[in-house]
Amino acid sequence: MDMVTTFCMLIVGLTSWIAGDSSLDTSSYDCRSDIIALKRQVESLQRQNAEILNIIKLLGNEDGEENSFGKRLLLPVSTIVPPTAVAFSAALKHNIQLGQDQIIEFDTVITNIGNAFDTRHSHFTAPVKGIYLFSGSLFAAPGYYAHVDIVKNGNAIGYLYAYSNHHISTETIVVTLETGDMVWIKHRGDAVGQSLIEGKNVERFNTFSGVLIRQLE
């Protein structure tokens, strides 16, 4: 191999080495650019997270506690308690001669969602604490009259009075109940022997209904 050929080979090898080293520098430069871009994205996300935390703090009340909205943001979905469905409606299909403090036993159950209404004794027992609405209607047979109370745990919270000549009395009341509280309708007992309420298969004159409006914690 002559000197010229050897010199040419050295030149080619040196050129290839320089080109390869330049490629490495370019690759290293590209990686640094990617790292800088990722760092900027992380900093942006950190700023957004700080802004969200500040918003949650602002949603708190004066004592610094989160309000219900803030709590829902922080709590997992599994901890949210679904609402309880409670509703009933019952009617009377036969006549009853009412005695002293007699509980009216409604023998036709139309609705009993949640099974909170005792179909044997016509007592409603609150399955959960909440705001409830109750209503009743009273119809006395011709020639008779009746005076009954809507009762909560033995204390009257509503009143119905019906006299003859096809008079119907109704009452609607909203009340807060604790779990286990009971509500029913009973005869007041001030006209024993003169109180006869009328029930029929089709026309539902004497009724008792209730529904849970909102469950409370």
PDB file of C-alpha atoms in Angstrom:
ATOM      1  CA  MET A   1       0.000   0.000   0.000  1.00  0.00           C
ATOM      2  CA  ASP A   2       1.512   3.305  -1.074  1.00  0.00           C
ATOM      3  CA  MET A   3       1.633   6.461   1.048  1.00  0.00           C
ATOM      4  CA  VAL A   4      -1.090   8.242  -0.899  1.00  0.00           C
ATOM      5  CA  THR A   5      -3.565   5.462  -0.365  1.00  0.00           C
ATOM      6  CA  THR A   6      -2.769   5.308   3.334  1.00  0.00           C
ATOM      7  CA  PHE A   7      -3.204   9.060   3.688  1.00  0.00           C
ATOM      8  CA  CYS A   8      -6.574   8.925   1.947  1.00  0.00           C
ATOM      9  CA  MET A   9      -7.807   6.202   4.273  1.00  0.00           C
ATOM     10  CA  LEU A  10      -6.792   8.259   7.315  1.00  0.00           C
ATOM     11  CA  ILE A  11      -8.676  11.263   6.001  1.00  0.00           C
ATOM     12  CA  VAL A  12     -11.852   9.191   5.417  1.00  0.00           C
ATOM     13  CA  GLY A  13     -11.672   7.639   8.887  1.00  0.00           C
ATOM     14  CA  LEU A  14     -11.163  10.984  10.587  1.00  0.00           C
ATOM     15  CA  THR A  15     -14.100  12.471   8.700  1.00  0.00           C
ATOM     16  CA  SER A  16     -16.372   9.572   9.729  1.00  0.00           C
ATOM     17  CA  TRP A  17     -15.339   9.942  13.389  1.00  0.00           C
ATOM     18  CA  ILE A  18     -16.052  13.661  13.360  1.00  0.00           C
ATOM     19  CA  ALA A  19     -19.477  13.078  11.786  1.00  0.00           C
ATOM     20  CA  GLY A  20     -20.324  10.473  14.404  1.00  0.00           C
ATOM     21  CA  ASP A  21     -19.319  12.734  17.273  1.00  0.00           C
ATOM     22  CA  SER A  22     -21.434  15.551  15.849  1.00  0.00           C
ATOM     23  CA  SER A  23     -24.467  13.213  15.770  1.00  0.00           C
ATOM     24  CA  LEU A  24     -23.976  12.412  19.448  1.00  0.00           C
ATOM     25  CA  ASP A  25     -23.871  16.096  20.288  1.00  0.00           C
ATOM     26  CA  THR A  26     -27.087  16.684  18.350  1.00  0.00           C
ATOM     27  CA  SER A  27     -28.843  13.770  20.116  1.00  0.00           C
ATOM     28  CA  SER A  28     -27.707  15.060  23.482  1.00  0.00           C
ATOM     29  CA  TYR A  29     -29.016  18.500  22.590  1.00  0.00           C
ATOM     30  CA  ASP A  30     -32.413  17.037  21.600  1.00  0.00           C
ATOM     31  CA  CYS A  31     -32.708  15.163  24.941  1.00  0.00           C
ATOM     32  CA  ARG A  32     -31.955  18.328  26.878  1.00  0.00           C
ATOM     33  CA  SER A  33     -34.743  20.076  24.984  1.00  0.00           C
ATOM     34  CA  ASP A  34     -37.213  17.324  25.899  1.00  0.00           C
ATOM     35  CA  ILE A  35     -36.214  17.479  29.563  1.00  0.00           C
ATOM     36  CA  ILE A  36     -36.701  21.238  29.636  1.00  0.00           C
ATOM     37  CA  ALA A  37     -40.174  20.869  28.053  1.00  0.00           C
ATOM     38  CA  LEU A  38     -41.188  18.197  30.572  1.00  0.00           C
ATOM     39  CA  LYS A  39     -39.943  20.335  33.453  1.00  0.00           C
ATOM     40  CA  ARG A  40     -42.131  23.213  32.252  1.00  0.00           C
ATOM     41  CA  GLN A  41     -45.171  20.904  32.069  1.00  0.00           C
ATOM     42  CA  VAL A  42     -44.558  19.684  35.639  1.00  0.00           C
ATOM     43  CA  GLU A  43     -44.290  23.253  36.885  1.00  0.00           C
ATOM     44  CA  SER A  44     -47.565  24.126  35.114  1.00  0.00           C
ATOM     45  CA  LEU A  45     -49.351  21.159  36.717  1.00  0.00           C
ATOM     46  CA  GLN A  46     -48.014  22.150  40.129  1.00  0.00           C
ATOM     47  CA  ARG A  47     -49.422  25.648  39.693  1.00  0.00           C
ATOM     48  CA  GLN A  48     -52.821  24.240  38.656  1.00  0.00           C
ATOM     49  CA  ASN A  49     -52.869  21.916  41.676  1.00  0.00           C
ATOM     50  CA  ALA A  50     -52.115  24.845  44.004  1.00  0.00           C
ATOM     51  CA  GLU A  51     -54.977  26.834  42.470  1.00  0.00           C
ATOM     52  CA  ILE A  52     -57.410  23.919  43.005  1.00  0.00           C
ATOM     53  CA  LEU A  53     -56.360  23.604  46.664  1.00  0.00           C
ATOM     54  CA  ASN A  54     -56.949  27.333  47.156  1.00  0.00           C
ATOM     55  CA  ILE A  55     -60.439  27.043  45.635  1.00  0.00           C
ATOM     56  CA  ILE A  56     -61.304  24.170  48.006  1.00  0.00           C
ATOM     57  CA  LYS A  57     -60.131  26.272  50.971  1.00  0.00           C
ATOM     58  CA  LEU A  58     -62.280  29.179  49.816  1.00  0.00           C
ATOM     59  CA  LEU A  59     -65.305  26.868  49.731  1.00  0.00           C
ATOM     60  CA  GLY A  60     -64.847  26.185  53.451  1.00  0.00           C
ATOM     61  CA  ASN A  61     -66.916  27.925  56.114  1.00  0.00           C
ATOM     62  CA  GLU A  62     -65.654  30.536  58.555  1.00  0.00           C
ATOM     63  CA  ASP A  63     -64.232  27.869  60.872  1.00  0.00           C
ATOM     64  CA  GLY A  64     -62.067  26.527  58.073  1.00  0.00           C
ATOM     65  CA  GLU A  65     -64.080  23.322  57.648  1.00  0.00           C
ATOM     66  CA  GLU A  66     -65.097  22.208  54.194  1.00  0.00           C
ATOM     67  CA  ASN A  67     -68.759  22.667  53.381  1.00  0.00           C
ATOM     68  CA  SER A  68     -70.803  19.861  51.902  1.00  0.00           C
ATOM     69  CA  PHE A  69     -69.658  20.702  48.375  1.00  0.00           C
ATOM     70  CA  GLY A  70     -66.014  20.647  49.394  1.00  0.00           C
ATOM     71  CA  LYS A  71     -66.503  17.366  51.206  1.00  0.00           C
ATOM     72  CA  ARG A  72     -68.034  15.817  48.111  1.00  0.00           C
ATOM     73  CA  LEU A  73     -64.951  16.902  46.148  1.00  0.00           C
ATOM     74  CA  LEU A  74     -62.625  15.224  48.643  1.00  0.00           C
ATOM     75  CA  LEU A  75     -64.607  12.068  49.466  1.00  0.00           C
ATOM     76  CA  PRO A  76     -64.491   8.987  47.234  1.00  0.00           C
ATOM     77  CA  VAL A  77     -67.712   8.109  45.445  1.00  0.00           C
ATOM     78  CA  SER A  78     -68.160   4.966  47.565  1.00  0.00           C
ATOM     79  CA  THR A  79     -68.711   7.061  50.723  1.00  0.00           C
ATOM     80  CA  ILE A  80     -71.719   8.974  49.318  1.00  0.00           C
ATOM     81  CA  VAL A  81     -74.905   7.600  50.924  1.00  0.00           C
ATOM     82  CA  PRO A  82     -77.703   7.087  48.401  1.00  0.00           C
ATOM     83  CA  PRO A  83     -81.130   8.420  49.345  1.00  0.00           C
ATOM     84  CA  THR A  84     -83.615   6.012  50.934  1.00  0.00           C
ATOM     85  CA  ALA A  85     -87.015   5.606  49.246  1.00  0.00           C
ATOM     86  CA  VAL A  86     -89.856   5.434  51.800  1.00  0.00           C
ATOM     87  CA  ALA A  87     -93.537   5.913  50.969  1.00  0.00           C
ATOM     88  CA  PHE A  88     -96.858   4.343  51.877  1.00  0.00           C
ATOM     89  CA  SER A  89    -100.565   4.806  51.326  1.00  0.00           C
ATOM     90  CA  ALA A  90    -103.403   2.843  52.920  1.00  0.00           C
ATOM     91  CA  ALA A  91    -107.201   3.002  52.888  1.00  0.00           C
ATOM     92  CA  LEU A  92    -110.266   1.597  54.618  1.00  0.00           C
ATOM     93  CA  LYS A  93    -112.686  -0.650  52.753  1.00  0.00           C
ATOM     94  CA  HIS A  94    -115.184  -1.429  55.530  1.00  0.00           C
ATOM     95  CA  ASN A  95    -117.058   0.554  58.210  1.00  0.00           C
ATOM     96  CA  ILE A  96    -115.587   0.887  61.700  1.00  0.00           C
ATOM     97  CA  GLN A  97    -117.387   1.873  64.891  1.00  0.00           C
ATOM     98  CA  LEU A  98    -114.676   3.721  66.776  1.00  0.00           C
ATOM     99  CA  GLY A  99    -114.085   3.197  70.486  1.00  0.00           C
ATOM    100  CA  GLN A 100    -112.111   5.156  73.054  1.00  0.00           C
ATOM    101  CA  ASP A 101    -108.612   5.973  71.683  1.00  0.00           C
ATOM    102  CA  GLN A 102    -109.014   3.235  69.091  1.00  0.00           C
ATOM    103  CA  ILE A 103    -106.326   3.034  66.413  1.00  0.00           C
ATOM    104  CA  ILE A 104    -107.743   3.029  62.908  1.00  0.00           C
ATOM    105  CA  GLU A 105    -106.516  -0.100  61.158  1.00  0.00           C
ATOM    106  CA  PHE A 106    -106.443   0.538  57.417  1.00  0.00           C
ATOM    107  CA  ASP A 107    -107.059  -2.781  55.730  1.00  0.00           C
ATOM    108  CA  THR A 108    -106.099  -1.878  52.145  1.00  0.00           C
ATOM    109  CA  VAL A 109    -102.433  -1.108  51.464  1.00  0.00           C
ATOM    110  CA  ILE A 110    -101.969   0.747  48.193  1.00  0.00           C
ATOM    111  CA  THR A 111     -98.260   1.492  48.452  1.00  0.00           C
ATOM    112  CA  ASN A 112     -95.614   0.419  50.940  1.00  0.00           C
ATOM    113  CA  ILE A 113     -92.186   1.270  49.511  1.00  0.00           C
ATOM    114  CA  GLY A 114     -89.548   0.438  52.097  1.00  0.00           C
ATOM    115  CA  ASN A 115     -92.021  -1.647  54.163  1.00  0.00           C
ATOM    116  CA  ALA A 116     -92.072   0.953  56.933  1.00  0.00           C
ATOM    117  CA  PHE A 117     -95.856   0.726  57.309  1.00  0.00           C
ATOM    118  CA  ASP A 118     -97.101  -2.073  59.571  1.00  0.00           C
ATOM    119  CA  THR A 119     -99.997  -3.564  57.642  1.00  0.00           C
ATOM    120  CA  ARG A 120    -101.369  -5.358  60.726  1.00  0.00           C
ATOM    121  CA  HIS A 121    -101.460  -2.485  63.195  1.00  0.00           C
ATOM    122  CA  SER A 122    -101.370   0.505  60.812  1.00  0.00           C
ATOM    123  CA  HIS A 123     -98.314   2.026  62.463  1.00  0.00           C
ATOM    124  CA  PHE A 124     -95.622   3.749  60.445  1.00  0.00           C
ATOM    125  CA  THR A 125     -92.079   3.398  61.827  1.00  0.00           C
ATOM    126  CA  ALA A 126     -89.396   5.727  60.486  1.00  0.00           C
ATOM    127  CA  PRO A 127     -86.515   3.638  59.086  1.00  0.00           C
ATOM    128  CA  VAL A 128     -84.183   6.656  58.933  1.00  0.00           C
ATOM    129  CA  LYS A 129     -83.954  10.138  60.375  1.00  0.00           C
ATOM    130  CA  GLY A 130     -85.523  12.604  57.986  1.00  0.00           C
ATOM    131  CA  ILE A 131     -88.213  15.058  56.985  1.00  0.00           C
ATOM    132  CA  TYR A 132     -91.524  13.289  56.369  1.00  0.00           C
ATOM    133  CA  LEU A 133     -94.880  14.340  55.006  1.00  0.00           C
ATOM    134  CA  PHE A 134     -98.070  12.684  56.292  1.00  0.00           C
ATOM    135  CA  SER A 135    -101.653  13.138  55.188  1.00  0.00           C
ATOM    136  CA  GLY A 136    -104.990  11.665  56.171  1.00  0.00           C
ATOM    137  CA  SER A 137    -108.602  11.885  55.130  1.00  0.00           C
ATOM    138  CA  LEU A 138    -111.646  11.174  57.277  1.00  0.00           C
ATOM    139  CA  PHE A 139    -115.221  10.428  56.226  1.00  0.00           C
ATOM    140  CA  ALA A 140    -118.007   9.729  58.719  1.00  0.00           C
ATOM    141  CA  ALA A 141    -120.978   7.585  57.799  1.00  0.00           C
ATOM    142  CA  PRO A 142    -124.324   9.429  57.348  1.00  0.00           C
ATOM    143  CA  GLY A 143    -125.789  10.342  60.735  1.00  0.00           C
ATOM    144  CA  TYR A 144    -122.426   9.994  62.532  1.00  0.00           C
ATOM    145  CA  TYR A 145    -119.325  12.080  63.122  1.00  0.00           C
ATOM    146  CA  ALA A 146    -115.716  11.387  64.037  1.00  0.00           C
ATOM    147  CA  HIS A 147    -112.739  13.195  65.539  1.00  0.00           C
ATOM    148  CA  VAL A 148    -109.325  11.587  65.083  1.00  0.00           C
ATOM    149  CA  ASP A 149    -105.686  12.533  65.647  1.00  0.00           C
ATOM    150  CA  ILE A 150    -102.506  11.926  63.671  1.00  0.00           C
ATOM    151  CA  VAL A 151    -100.144  10.803  66.398  1.00  0.00           C
ATOM    152  CA  LYS A 152     -96.352  10.782  66.717  1.00  0.00           C
ATOM    153  CA  ASN A 153     -95.089   8.559  69.525  1.00  0.00           C
ATOM    154  CA  GLY A 154     -98.388   9.058  71.355  1.00  0.00           C
ATOM    155  CA  ASN A 155     -98.578  12.839  70.920  1.00  0.00           C
ATOM    156  CA  ALA A 156    -101.083  14.417  68.528  1.00  0.00           C
ATOM    157  CA  ILE A 157     -99.503  16.344  65.649  1.00  0.00           C
ATOM    158  CA  GLY A 158    -102.568  16.629  63.379  1.00  0.00           C
ATOM    159  CA  TYR A 159    -106.373  16.632  63.710  1.00  0.00           C
ATOM    160  CA  LEU A 160    -109.278  15.576  61.517  1.00  0.00           C
ATOM    161  CA  TYR A 161    -112.962  16.127  62.211  1.00  0.00           C
ATOM    162  CA  ALA A 162    -115.816  14.881  60.038  1.00  0.00           C
ATOM    163  CA  TYR A 163    -119.546  15.089  60.608  1.00  0.00           C
ATOM    164  CA  SER A 164    -122.557  13.737  58.734  1.00  0.00           C
ATOM    165  CA  ASN A 165    -124.000  14.969  55.438  1.00  0.00           C
ATOM    166  CA  HIS A 166    -121.073  13.578  53.440  1.00  0.00           C
ATOM    167  CA  HIS A 167    -118.401  15.783  54.964  1.00  0.00           C
ATOM    168  CA  ILE A 168    -114.754  14.824  54.377  1.00  0.00           C
ATOM    169  CA  SER A 169    -111.900  16.187  56.492  1.00  0.00           C
ATOM    170  CA  THR A 170    -108.260  16.164  55.386  1.00  0.00           C
ATOM    171  CA  GLU A 171    -104.985  17.002  57.058  1.00  0.00           C
ATOM    172  CA  THR A 172    -101.396  17.261  55.784  1.00  0.00           C
ATOM    173  CA  ILE A 173     -98.387  17.785  57.996  1.00  0.00           C
ATOM    174  CA  VAL A 174     -94.593  17.862  57.606  1.00  0.00           C
ATOM    175  CA  VAL A 175     -92.542  16.620  60.542  1.00  0.00           C
ATOM    176  CA  THR A 176     -88.994  15.573  61.395  1.00  0.00           C
ATOM    177  CA  LEU A 177     -88.650  12.002  62.656  1.00  0.00           C
ATOM    178  CA  GLU A 178     -85.796  10.166  64.287  1.00  0.00           C
ATOM    179  CA  THR A 179     -85.080   6.572  63.390  1.00  0.00           C
ATOM    180  CA  GLY A 180     -87.682   4.406  65.158  1.00  0.00           C
ATOM    181  CA  ASP A 181     -90.286   7.149  65.669  1.00  0.00           C
ATOM    182  CA  MET A 182     -93.844   5.950  65.060  1.00  0.00           C
ATOM    183  CA  VAL A 183     -96.862   7.657  63.507  1.00  0.00           C
ATOM    184  CA  TRP A 184    -100.475   6.435  63.376  1.00  0.00           C
ATOM    185  CA  ILE A 185    -104.094   7.676  63.394  1.00  0.00           C
ATOM    186  CA  LYS A 186    -106.383   7.119  66.352  1.00  0.00           C
ATOM    187  CA  HIS A 187    -109.863   8.086  67.520  1.00  0.00           C
ATOM    188  CA  ARG A 188    -109.887  10.966  69.983  1.00  0.00           C
ATOM    189  CA  GLY A 189    -112.684   9.298  71.953  1.00  0.00           C
ATOM    190  CA  ASP A 190    -114.912  12.281  72.668  1.00  0.00           C
ATOM    191  CA  ALA A 191    -117.933  10.739  70.957  1.00  0.00           C
ATOM    192  CA  VAL A 192    -117.880   7.027  71.734  1.00  0.00           C
ATOM    193  CA  GLY A 193    -120.900   5.349  70.170  1.00  0.00           C
ATOM    194  CA  GLN A 194    -121.462   8.209  67.738  1.00  0.00           C
ATOM    195  CA  SER A 195    -118.312   7.732  65.635  1.00  0.00           C
ATOM    196  CA  LEU A 196    -118.727   5.505  62.616  1.00  0.00           C
ATOM    197  CA  ILE A 197    -116.366   5.934  59.679  1.00  0.00           C
ATOM    198  CA  GLU A 198    -117.253   4.553  56.284  1.00  0.00           C
ATOM    199  CA  GLY A 199    -115.083   2.408  54.078  1.00  0.00           C
ATOM    200  CA  LYS A 200    -115.707   1.055  50.593  1.00  0.00           C
ATOM    201  CA  ASN A 201    -113.921  -1.136  48.089  1.00  0.00           C
ATOM    202  CA  VAL A 202    -113.829   1.458  45.322  1.00  0.00           C
ATOM    203  CA  GLU A 203    -114.235   4.892  46.904  1.00  0.00           C
ATOM    204  CA  ARG A 204    -111.369   5.413  49.325  1.00  0.00           C
ATOM    205  CA  PHE A 205    -112.774   7.987  51.732  1.00  0.00           C
ATOM    206  CA  ASN A 206    -110.639   7.191  54.784  1.00  0.00           C
ATOM    207  CA  THR A 207    -106.914   7.141  53.991  1.00  0.00           C
ATOM    208  CA  PHE A 208    -103.499   7.450  55.597  1.00  0.00           C
ATOM    209  CA  SER A 209    -100.349   8.245  53.607  1.00  0.00           C
ATOM    210  CA  GLY A 210     -96.759   9.263  54.214  1.00  0.00           C
ATOM    211  CA  VAL A 211     -93.495   9.819  52.351  1.00  0.00           C
ATOM    212  CA  LEU A 212     -89.887  10.581  53.190  1.00  0.00           C
ATOM    213  CA  ILE A 213     -89.087  13.983  51.688  1.00  0.00           C
ATOM    214  CA  ARG A 214     -85.420  14.115  52.640  1.00  0.00           C
ATOM    215  CA  GLN A 215     -83.098  11.942  54.663  1.00  0.00           C
ATOM    216  CA  LEU A 216     -81.054  13.707  57.350  1.00  0.00           C
ATOM    217  CA  GLU A 217     -77.693  12.761  58.799  1.00  0.00           C
TER     218      GLU A 217
END
